[in-house]
Tab-separated table of C-alpha atoms and ligand atoms in Angstrom:
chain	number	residue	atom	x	y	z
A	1	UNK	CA	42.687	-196.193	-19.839
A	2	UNK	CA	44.821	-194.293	-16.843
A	3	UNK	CA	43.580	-190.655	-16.544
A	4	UNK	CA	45.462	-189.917	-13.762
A	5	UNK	CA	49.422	-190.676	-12.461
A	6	UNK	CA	48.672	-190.496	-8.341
A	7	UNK	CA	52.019	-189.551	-6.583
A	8	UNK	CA	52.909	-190.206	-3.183
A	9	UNK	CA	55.384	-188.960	-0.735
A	10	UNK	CA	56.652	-190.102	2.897
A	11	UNK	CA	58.723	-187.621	5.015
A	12	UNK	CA	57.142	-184.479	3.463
A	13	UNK	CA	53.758	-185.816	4.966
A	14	UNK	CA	55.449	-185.445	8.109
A	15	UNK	CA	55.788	-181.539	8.437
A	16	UNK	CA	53.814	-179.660	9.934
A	17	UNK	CA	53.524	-176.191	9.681
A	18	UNK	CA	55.975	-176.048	6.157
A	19	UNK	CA	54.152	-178.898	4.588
A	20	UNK	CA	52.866	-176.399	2.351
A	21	UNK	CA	56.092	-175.083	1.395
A	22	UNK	CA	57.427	-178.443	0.873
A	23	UNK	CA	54.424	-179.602	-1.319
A	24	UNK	CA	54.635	-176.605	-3.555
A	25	UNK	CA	58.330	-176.892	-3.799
A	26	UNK	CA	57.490	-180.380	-4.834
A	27	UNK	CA	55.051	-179.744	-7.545
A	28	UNK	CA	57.587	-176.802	-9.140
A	29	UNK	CA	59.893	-179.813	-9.321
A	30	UNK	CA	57.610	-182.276	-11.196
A	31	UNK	CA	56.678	-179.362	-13.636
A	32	UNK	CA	60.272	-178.577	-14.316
A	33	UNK	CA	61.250	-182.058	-15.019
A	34	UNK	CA	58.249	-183.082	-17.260
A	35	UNK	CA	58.874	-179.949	-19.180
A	36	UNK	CA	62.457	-180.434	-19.366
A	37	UNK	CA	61.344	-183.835	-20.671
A	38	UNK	CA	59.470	-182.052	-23.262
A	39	UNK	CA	55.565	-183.556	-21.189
A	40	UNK	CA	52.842	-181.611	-21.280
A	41	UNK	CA	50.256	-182.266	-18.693
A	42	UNK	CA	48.325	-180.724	-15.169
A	43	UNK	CA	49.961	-181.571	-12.278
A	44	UNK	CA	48.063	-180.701	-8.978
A	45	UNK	CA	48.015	-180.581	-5.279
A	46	UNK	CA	44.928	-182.817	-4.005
A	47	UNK	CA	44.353	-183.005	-0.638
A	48	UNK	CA	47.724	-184.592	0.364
A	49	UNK	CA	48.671	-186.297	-2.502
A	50	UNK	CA	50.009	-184.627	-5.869
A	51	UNK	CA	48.470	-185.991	-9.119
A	52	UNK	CA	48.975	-185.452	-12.754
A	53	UNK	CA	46.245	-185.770	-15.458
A	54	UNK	CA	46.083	-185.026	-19.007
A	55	UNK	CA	46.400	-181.991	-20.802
A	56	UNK	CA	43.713	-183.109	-23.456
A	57	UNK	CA	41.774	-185.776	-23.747
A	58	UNK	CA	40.324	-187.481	-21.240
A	59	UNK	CA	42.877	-190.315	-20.858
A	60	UNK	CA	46.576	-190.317	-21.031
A	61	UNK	CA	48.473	-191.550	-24.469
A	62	UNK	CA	50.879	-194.160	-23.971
A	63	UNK	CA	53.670	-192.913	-24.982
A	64	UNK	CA	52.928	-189.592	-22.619
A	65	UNK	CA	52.558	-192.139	-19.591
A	66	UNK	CA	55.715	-194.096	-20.717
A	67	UNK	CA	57.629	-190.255	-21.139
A	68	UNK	CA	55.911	-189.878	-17.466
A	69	UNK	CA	57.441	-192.863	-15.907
A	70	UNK	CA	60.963	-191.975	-17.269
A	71	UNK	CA	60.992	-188.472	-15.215
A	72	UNK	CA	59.366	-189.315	-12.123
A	73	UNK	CA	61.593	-191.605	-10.688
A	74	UNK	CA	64.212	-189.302	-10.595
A	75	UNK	CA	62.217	-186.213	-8.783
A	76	UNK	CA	63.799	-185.875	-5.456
A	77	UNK	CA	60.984	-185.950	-2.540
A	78	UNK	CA	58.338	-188.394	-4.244
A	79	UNK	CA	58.349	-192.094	-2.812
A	80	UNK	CA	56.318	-193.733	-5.193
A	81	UNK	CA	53.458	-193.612	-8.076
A	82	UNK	CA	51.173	-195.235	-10.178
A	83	UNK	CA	49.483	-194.551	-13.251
A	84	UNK	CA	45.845	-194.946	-12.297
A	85	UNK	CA	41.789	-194.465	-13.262
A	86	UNK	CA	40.074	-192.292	-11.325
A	87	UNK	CA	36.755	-193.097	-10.632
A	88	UNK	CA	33.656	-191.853	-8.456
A	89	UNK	CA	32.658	-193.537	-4.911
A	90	UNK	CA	30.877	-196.096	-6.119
A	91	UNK	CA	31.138	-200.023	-6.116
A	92	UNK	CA	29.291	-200.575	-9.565
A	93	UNK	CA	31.855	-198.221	-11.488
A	94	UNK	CA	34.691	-199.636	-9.948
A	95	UNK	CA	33.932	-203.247	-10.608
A	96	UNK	CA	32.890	-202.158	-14.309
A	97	UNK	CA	36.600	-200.412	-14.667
A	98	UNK	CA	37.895	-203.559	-12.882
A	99	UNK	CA	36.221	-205.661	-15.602
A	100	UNK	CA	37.083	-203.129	-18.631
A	101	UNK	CA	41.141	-203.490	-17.462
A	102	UNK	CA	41.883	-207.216	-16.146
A	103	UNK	CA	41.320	-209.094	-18.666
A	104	UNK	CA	44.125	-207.033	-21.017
A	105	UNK	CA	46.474	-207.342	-17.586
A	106	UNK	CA	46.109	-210.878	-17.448
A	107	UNK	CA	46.095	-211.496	-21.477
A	108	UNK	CA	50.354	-211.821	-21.356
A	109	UNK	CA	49.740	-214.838	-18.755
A	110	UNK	CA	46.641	-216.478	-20.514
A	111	UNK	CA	48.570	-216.258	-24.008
A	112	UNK	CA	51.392	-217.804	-22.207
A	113	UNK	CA	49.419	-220.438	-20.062
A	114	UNK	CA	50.745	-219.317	-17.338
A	115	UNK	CA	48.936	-218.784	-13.639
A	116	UNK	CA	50.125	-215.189	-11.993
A	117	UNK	CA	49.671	-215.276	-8.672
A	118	UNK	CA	47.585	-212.331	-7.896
A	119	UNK	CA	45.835	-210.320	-5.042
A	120	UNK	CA	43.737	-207.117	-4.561
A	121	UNK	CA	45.040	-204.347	-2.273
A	122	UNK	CA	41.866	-202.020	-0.735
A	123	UNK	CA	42.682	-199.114	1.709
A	124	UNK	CA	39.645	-196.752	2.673
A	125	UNK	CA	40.587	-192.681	4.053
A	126	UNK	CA	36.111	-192.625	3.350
A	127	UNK	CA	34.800	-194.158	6.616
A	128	UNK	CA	31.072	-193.110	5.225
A	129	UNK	CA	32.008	-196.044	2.336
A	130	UNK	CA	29.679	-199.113	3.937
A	131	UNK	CA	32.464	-201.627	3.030
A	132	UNK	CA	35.608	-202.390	5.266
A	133	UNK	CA	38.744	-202.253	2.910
A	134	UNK	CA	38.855	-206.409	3.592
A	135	UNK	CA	35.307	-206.357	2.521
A	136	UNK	CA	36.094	-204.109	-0.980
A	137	UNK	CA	38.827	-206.964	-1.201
A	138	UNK	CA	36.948	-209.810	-1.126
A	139	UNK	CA	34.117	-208.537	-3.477
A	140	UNK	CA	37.106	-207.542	-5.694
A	141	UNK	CA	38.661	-210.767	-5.823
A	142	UNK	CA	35.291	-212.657	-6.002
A	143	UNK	CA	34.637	-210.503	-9.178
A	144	UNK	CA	38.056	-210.881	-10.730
A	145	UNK	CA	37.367	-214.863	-10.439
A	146	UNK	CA	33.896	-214.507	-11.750
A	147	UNK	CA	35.037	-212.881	-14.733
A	148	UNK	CA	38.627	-214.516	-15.508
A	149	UNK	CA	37.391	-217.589	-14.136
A	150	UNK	CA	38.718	-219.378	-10.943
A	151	UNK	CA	41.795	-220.724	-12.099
A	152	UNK	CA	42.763	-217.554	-13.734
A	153	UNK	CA	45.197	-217.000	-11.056
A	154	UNK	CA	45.944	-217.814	-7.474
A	155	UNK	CA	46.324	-215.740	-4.596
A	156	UNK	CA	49.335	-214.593	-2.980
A	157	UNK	CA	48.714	-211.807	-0.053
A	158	UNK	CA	52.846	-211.176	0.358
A	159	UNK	CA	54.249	-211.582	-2.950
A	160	UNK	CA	51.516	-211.452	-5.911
A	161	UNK	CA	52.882	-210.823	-9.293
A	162	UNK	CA	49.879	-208.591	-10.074
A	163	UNK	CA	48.527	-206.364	-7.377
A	164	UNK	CA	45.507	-204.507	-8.531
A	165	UNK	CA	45.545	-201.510	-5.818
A	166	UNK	CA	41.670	-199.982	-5.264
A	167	UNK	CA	41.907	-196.456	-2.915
A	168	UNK	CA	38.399	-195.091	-1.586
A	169	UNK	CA	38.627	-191.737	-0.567
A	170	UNK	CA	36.461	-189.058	0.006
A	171	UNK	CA	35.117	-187.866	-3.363
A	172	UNK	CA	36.657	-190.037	-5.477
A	173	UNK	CA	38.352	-193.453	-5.446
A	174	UNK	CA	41.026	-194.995	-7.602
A	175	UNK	CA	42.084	-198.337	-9.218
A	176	UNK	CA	46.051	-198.911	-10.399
A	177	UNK	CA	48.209	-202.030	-10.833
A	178	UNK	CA	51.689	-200.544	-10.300
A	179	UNK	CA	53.457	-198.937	-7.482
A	180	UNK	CA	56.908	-197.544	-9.033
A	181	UNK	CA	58.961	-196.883	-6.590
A	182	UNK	CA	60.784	-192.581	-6.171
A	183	UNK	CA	63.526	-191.653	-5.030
A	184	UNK	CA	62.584	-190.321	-1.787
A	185	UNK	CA	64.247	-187.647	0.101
A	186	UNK	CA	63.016	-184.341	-0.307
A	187	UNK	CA	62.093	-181.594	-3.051
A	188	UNK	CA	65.282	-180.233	-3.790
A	189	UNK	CA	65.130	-176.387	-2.972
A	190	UNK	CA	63.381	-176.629	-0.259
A	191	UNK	CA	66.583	-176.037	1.741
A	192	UNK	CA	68.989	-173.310	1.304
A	193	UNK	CA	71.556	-173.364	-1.322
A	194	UNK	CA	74.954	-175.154	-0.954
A	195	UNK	CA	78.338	-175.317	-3.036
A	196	UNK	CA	79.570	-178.241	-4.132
A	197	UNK	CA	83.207	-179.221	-4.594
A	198	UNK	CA	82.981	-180.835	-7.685
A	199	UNK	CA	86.455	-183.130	-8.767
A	200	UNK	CA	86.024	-185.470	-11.950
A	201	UNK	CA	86.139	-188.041	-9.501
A	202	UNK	CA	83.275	-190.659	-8.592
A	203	UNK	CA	82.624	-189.343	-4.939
A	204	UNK	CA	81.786	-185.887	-5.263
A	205	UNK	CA	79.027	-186.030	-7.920
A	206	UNK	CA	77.706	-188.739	-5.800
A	207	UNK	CA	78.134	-186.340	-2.786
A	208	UNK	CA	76.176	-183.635	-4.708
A	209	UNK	CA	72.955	-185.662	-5.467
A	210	UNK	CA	72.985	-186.756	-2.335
A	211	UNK	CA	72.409	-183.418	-0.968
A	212	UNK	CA	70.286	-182.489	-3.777
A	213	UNK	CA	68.478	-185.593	-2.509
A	214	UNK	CA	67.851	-183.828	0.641
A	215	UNK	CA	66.519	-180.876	-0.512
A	216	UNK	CA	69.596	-178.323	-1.067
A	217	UNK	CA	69.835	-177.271	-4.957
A	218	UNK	CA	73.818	-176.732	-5.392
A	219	UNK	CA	76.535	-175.105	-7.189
A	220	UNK	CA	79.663	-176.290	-7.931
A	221	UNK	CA	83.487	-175.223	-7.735
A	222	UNK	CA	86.148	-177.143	-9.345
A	223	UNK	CA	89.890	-176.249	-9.071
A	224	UNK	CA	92.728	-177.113	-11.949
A	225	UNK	CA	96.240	-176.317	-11.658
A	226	UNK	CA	96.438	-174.625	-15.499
A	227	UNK	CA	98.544	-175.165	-17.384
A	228	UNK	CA	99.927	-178.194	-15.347
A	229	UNK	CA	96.704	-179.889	-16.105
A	230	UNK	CA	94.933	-179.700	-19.446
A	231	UNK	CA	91.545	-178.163	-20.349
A	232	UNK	CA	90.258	-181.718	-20.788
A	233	UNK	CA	90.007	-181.339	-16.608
A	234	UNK	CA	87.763	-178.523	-16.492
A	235	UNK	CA	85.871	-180.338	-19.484
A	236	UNK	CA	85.424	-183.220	-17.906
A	237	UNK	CA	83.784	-181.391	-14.725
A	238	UNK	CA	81.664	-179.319	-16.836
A	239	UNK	CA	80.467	-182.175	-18.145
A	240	UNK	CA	79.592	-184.093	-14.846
A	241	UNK	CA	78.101	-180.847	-13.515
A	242	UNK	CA	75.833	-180.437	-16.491
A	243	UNK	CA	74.022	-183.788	-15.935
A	244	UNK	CA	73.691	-183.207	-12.122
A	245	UNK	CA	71.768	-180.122	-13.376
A	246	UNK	CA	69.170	-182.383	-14.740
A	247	UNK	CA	67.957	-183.297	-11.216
A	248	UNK	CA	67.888	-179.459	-10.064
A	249	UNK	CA	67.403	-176.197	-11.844
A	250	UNK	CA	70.877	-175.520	-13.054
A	251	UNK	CA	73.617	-174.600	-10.859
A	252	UNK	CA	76.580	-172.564	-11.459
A	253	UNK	CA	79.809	-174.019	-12.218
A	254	UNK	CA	83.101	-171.910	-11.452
A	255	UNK	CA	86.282	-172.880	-12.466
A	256	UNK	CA	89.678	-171.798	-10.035
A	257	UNK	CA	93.383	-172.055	-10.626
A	258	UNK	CA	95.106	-173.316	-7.634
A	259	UNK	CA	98.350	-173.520	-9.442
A	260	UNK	CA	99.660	-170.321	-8.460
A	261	UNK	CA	98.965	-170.828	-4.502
A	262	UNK	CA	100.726	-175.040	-5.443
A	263	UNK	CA	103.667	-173.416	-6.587
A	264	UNK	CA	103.979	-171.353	-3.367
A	265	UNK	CA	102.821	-174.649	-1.116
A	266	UNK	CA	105.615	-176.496	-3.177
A	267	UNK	CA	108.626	-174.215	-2.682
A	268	UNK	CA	107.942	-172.888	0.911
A	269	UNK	CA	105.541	-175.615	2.723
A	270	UNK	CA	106.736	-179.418	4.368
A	271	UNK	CA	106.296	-181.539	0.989
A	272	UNK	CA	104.452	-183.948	3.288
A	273	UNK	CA	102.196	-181.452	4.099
A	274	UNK	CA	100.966	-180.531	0.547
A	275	UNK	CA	97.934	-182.312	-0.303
A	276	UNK	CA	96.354	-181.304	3.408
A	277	UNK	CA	97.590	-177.840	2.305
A	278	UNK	CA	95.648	-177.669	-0.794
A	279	UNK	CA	92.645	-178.846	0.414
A	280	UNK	CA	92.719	-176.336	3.191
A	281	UNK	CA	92.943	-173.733	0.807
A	282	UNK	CA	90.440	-175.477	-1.310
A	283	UNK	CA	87.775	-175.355	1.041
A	284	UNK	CA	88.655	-171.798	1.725
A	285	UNK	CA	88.316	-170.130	-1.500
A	286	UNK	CA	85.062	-172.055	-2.089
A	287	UNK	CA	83.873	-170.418	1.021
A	288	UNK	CA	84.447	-166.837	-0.371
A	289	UNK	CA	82.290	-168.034	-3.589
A	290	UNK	CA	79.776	-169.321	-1.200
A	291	UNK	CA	79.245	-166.833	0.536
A	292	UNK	CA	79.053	-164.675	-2.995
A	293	UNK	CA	76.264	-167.409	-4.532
A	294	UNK	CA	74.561	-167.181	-1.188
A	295	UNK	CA	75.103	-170.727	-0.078
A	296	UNK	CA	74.843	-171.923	2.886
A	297	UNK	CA	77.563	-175.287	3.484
A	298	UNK	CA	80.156	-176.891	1.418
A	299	UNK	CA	79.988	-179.919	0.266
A	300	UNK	CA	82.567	-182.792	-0.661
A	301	UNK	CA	82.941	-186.529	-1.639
A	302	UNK	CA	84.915	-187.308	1.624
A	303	UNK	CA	84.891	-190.572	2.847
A	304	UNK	CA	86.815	-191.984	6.107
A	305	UNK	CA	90.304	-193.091	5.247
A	306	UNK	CA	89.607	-193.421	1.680
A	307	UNK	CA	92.758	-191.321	0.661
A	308	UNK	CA	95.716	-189.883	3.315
A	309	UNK	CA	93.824	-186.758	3.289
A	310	UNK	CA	90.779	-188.394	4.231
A	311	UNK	CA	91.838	-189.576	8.117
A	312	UNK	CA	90.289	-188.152	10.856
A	313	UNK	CA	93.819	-186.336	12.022
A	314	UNK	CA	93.328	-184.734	8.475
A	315	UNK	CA	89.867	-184.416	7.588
A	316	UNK	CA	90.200	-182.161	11.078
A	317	UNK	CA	92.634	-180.056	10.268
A	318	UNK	CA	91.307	-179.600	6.767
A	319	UNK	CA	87.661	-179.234	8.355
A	320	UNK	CA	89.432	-176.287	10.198
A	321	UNK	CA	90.179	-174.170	7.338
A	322	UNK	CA	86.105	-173.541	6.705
A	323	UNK	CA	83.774	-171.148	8.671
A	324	UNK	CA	81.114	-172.767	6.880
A	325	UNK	CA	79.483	-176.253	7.529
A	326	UNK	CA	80.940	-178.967	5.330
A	327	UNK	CA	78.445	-181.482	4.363
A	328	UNK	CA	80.452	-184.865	3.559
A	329	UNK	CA	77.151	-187.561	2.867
A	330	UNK	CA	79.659	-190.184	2.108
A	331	UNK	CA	81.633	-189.873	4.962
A	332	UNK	CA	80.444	-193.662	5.945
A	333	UNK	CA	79.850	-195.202	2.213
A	334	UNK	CA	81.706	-198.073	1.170
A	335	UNK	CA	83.203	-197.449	-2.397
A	336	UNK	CA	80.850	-199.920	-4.144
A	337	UNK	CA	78.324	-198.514	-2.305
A	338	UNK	CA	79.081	-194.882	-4.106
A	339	UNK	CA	79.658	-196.900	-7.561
A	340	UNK	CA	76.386	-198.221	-7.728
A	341	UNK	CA	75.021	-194.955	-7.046
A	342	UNK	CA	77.248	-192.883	-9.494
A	343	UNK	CA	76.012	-195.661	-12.176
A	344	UNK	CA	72.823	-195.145	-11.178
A	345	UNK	CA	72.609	-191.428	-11.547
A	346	UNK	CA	74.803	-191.482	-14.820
A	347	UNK	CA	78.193	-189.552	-13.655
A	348	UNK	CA	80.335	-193.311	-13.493
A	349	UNK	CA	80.816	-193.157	-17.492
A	350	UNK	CA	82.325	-189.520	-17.149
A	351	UNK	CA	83.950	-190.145	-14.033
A	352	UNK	CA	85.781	-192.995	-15.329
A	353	UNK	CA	87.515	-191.143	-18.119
A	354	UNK	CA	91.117	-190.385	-17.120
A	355	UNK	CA	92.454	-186.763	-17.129
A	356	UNK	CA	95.034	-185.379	-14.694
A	357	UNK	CA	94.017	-184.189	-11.547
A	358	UNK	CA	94.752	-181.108	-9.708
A	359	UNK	CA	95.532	-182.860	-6.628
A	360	UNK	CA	97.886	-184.695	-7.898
A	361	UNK	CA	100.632	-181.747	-9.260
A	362	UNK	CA	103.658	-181.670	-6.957
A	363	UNK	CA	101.921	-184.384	-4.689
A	364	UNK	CA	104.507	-186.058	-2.889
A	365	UNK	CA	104.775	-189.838	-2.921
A	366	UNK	CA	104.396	-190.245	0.707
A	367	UNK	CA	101.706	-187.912	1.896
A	368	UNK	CA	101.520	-187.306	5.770
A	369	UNK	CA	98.396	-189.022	7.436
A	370	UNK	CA	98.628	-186.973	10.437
A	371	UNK	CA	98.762	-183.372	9.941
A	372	UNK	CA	97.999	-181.688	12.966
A	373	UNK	CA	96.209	-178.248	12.107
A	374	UNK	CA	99.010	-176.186	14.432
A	375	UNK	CA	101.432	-177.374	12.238
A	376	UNK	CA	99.314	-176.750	8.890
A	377	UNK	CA	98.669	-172.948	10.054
A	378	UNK	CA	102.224	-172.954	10.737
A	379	UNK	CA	103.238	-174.029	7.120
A	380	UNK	CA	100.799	-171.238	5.861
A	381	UNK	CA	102.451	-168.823	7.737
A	382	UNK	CA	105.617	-169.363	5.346
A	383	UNK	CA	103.341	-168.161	2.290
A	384	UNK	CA	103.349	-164.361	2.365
A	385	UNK	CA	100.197	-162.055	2.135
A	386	UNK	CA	98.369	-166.295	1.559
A	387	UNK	CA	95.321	-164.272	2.471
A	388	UNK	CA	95.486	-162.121	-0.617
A	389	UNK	CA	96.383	-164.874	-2.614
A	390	UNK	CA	93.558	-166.887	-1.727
A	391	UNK	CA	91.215	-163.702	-2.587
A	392	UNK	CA	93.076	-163.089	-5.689
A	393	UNK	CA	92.251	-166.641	-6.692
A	394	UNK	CA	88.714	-166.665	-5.509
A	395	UNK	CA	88.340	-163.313	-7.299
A	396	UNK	CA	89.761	-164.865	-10.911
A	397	UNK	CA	86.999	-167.742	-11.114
A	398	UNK	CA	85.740	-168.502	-13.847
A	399	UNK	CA	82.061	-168.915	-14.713
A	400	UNK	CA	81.843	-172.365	-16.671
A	401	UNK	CA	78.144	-172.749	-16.943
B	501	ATP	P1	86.465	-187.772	-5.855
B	501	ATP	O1	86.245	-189.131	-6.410
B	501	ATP	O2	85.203	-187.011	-5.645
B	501	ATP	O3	87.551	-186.986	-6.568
B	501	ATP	P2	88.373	-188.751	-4.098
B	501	ATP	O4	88.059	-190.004	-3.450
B	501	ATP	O5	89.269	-188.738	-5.291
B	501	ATP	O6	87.016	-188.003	-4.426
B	501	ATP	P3	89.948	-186.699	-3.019
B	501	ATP	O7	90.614	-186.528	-4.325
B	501	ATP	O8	90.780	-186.857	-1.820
B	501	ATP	O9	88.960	-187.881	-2.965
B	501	ATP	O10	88.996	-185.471	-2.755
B	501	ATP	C1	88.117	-185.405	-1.673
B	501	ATP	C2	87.086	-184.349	-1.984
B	501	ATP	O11	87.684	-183.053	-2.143
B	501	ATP	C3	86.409	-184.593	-3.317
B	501	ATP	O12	85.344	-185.496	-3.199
B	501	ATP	C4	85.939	-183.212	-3.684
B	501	ATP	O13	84.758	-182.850	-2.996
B	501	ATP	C5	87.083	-182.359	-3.181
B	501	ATP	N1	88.037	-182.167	-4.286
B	501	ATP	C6	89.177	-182.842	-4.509
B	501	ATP	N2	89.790	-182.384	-5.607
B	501	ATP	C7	89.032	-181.402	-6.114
B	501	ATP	C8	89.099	-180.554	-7.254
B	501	ATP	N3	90.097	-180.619	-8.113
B	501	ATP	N4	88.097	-179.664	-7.450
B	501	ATP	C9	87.065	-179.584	-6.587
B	501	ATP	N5	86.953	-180.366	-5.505
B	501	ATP	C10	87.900	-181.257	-5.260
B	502	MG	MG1	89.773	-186.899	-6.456
């Protein structure tokens, strides 16, 4: 019966000038996931709402609308939708459709013996329509009882089980039962690039979507220390990089060697010192790929005091080492807070697998919480021509996917 899947978004409708930019960006976005989900059907701008509608047919199949439901929920930028009939501006047609759809919504409860509670939700952008939305609603509700019969249901205005939503708008109206809730957030591309440093950790595919939430499409850098850590590493990542593609169109993921620069951090650097050292470094040779992938901010799974690297003495000096903004979105989660979200988004299962970490080779057992970033530039001083190095490094990535 649903010809029509009306989407709605929240902060986007609060632009101004680039609305239009962010509403196309928007639409690209729904077309790429459908057809990544293998859906076939229009999606189009209508004055300040985006709405999809079959390909064929005048009505959608079920098992396109069920396909439908799967994929919009995780399109960055939409708030909510709802399968719905579209109908013209007219109070017979709508109470007609009203009468051709309850009674198969309320069949589950009758069947059961069950009373829903129930209410009818009118809102009216047509201020030529003669009815006030709480009129629409009470000759809704008064028609609902007439034809289910009054003890059908009862009425809840807060918390109804079943909310039967009616929209009249200018030259058309609509009738739906269910608001799904988006993601929110915003179309991703609709702000510039960024490059991810992607670990096989949970944080930092959290960290990505995050951003990806808010608009920036990103690529990704991860760093091994071959052959001190095994291939299953840079597997791992690839895989974990591959499904945060899903939510964007594909990223790049390079692949770096830090083991050469380790070794030089290990034999001439304060062993204290190391893991601060390596991030440093870290953040500097993804700003060299940045800059060649034409992105505009790093990004990491940081999180206050989460790890010795991660105190604000630290997270300074390490912050230090970039030109570029570093985005850290998790800088205030709790940990659960970025499990339920990994879980969510479906990186926890590959997180959770255990292969060794590039952080971890020559880590000393009692890193240094407090590396002041006079004394880190000093340390790097030791490591001759560590410019070249780095650029040697950045220069040998690899190009994963
Ligand atoms: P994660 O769970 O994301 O690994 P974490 O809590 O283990 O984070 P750290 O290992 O201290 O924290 O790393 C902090 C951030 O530095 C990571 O979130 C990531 O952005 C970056 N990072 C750490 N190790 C790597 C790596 N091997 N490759 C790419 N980025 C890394
Ligand atoms: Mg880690």
């Amino acid at each position: 019966m649903y010809n029509c899947v009306i989407c709605r978004y929240h902060e986007i409708a609060t632009k101004g000038n680039n609305r239009n930019m962010f509403e196309k960006c928007l639409i690209e976005n729904i077309r790429r996931q459908l057809k990544r989900a293998g859906v076939s059907c229009k999606v189009q701008r209508v004055r300040g709402r985006v709405w999809l509608s079959p390909e064929e047919g005048e009505v959608f199949e079920n098992s396109v609308l069920e396909q439908i439901k799967k994929v919009l929920p995780d399109v960055f930028g939409l708030q909510s939708f709802s399968p719905a009939v579209l109908l013209p501006v007219d109070m017979d047609e709508i109470k007609k459709c009203v009468s051709d759809v309850l009674p198969e919504k309320f069949r589950p409860y009758r069947e059961s013996g069950r009373k829903p509670s129930f209410r009818i939700r009118a809102r009216r952008s047509n201020k030529r329509f003669p009815m006030t939305s709480k009129d629409i609603e009470i000759e809704l509700i008064t028609h609902a009882a007439d034809l289910l019969g009054e003890d059908a249901f009862s009425i809840d205005l807060d918390n109804a089980e079943l909310t039967l939503g009616c929209e009249i708008r200018d030259e058309f109206s609509l009738l739906y039962f269910d608001i799904i809730d988006g993601v929110g957030g915003l179309p991703v591309g609709s702000n510039p690039r960024v490059m991810t440093l992607l670990s096989g950790g949970i944080d930092s595919p959290v960290a990505a979507w995050l951003i990806m939430k808010r608009g920036s499409a990103t690529d990704f850098i991860t760093f091994h220390s071959s052959p001190y850590t095994p291939q299953e590493t840079i597997d791992k990542v690839r895989g974990i990089a591959e499904k945060l593609n899903t939510f964007q169109r594909s990223g790049r993921l390079f692949s770096v060697n830090l083991a050469p620069l380790q070794k030089q951090i290990r034999d001439c650097c304060n062993e204290r010192m190391r893991t601060v050292l390596y991030r440093r470094a870290m953040l500097r040779i993804a700003g060299i790929l940045a800059e060649r992938c034409d992105c505009r901010a790093l990004v990491t799974g940081d999180a206050l005091g989460q790890v010795a690297s991660q105190t604000v003495v630290n997270m300074d000096t390490i912050n230090r080492a970039s030109d570029l903004l570093v985005l850290r979105p998790l800088v205030g989660a709790d940990k659960l807070e970025t499990i339920r979200i990994a879980e969510k988004i479906g990186t926890m299962e590959q997180s959770k697998v255990q292969v060794p970490d590039s952080c971890t080779v020559f880590a000393p057992g009692n890193p240094s919480t407090s590396v002041p970033a006079a004394l880190a530039e000093q340390e790097e001083a030791k490591i001759a021509e560590y410019g070249k190095l780095l650029e040697k490094i950045a220069e040998e990535a690899v190009l994963e996917t």
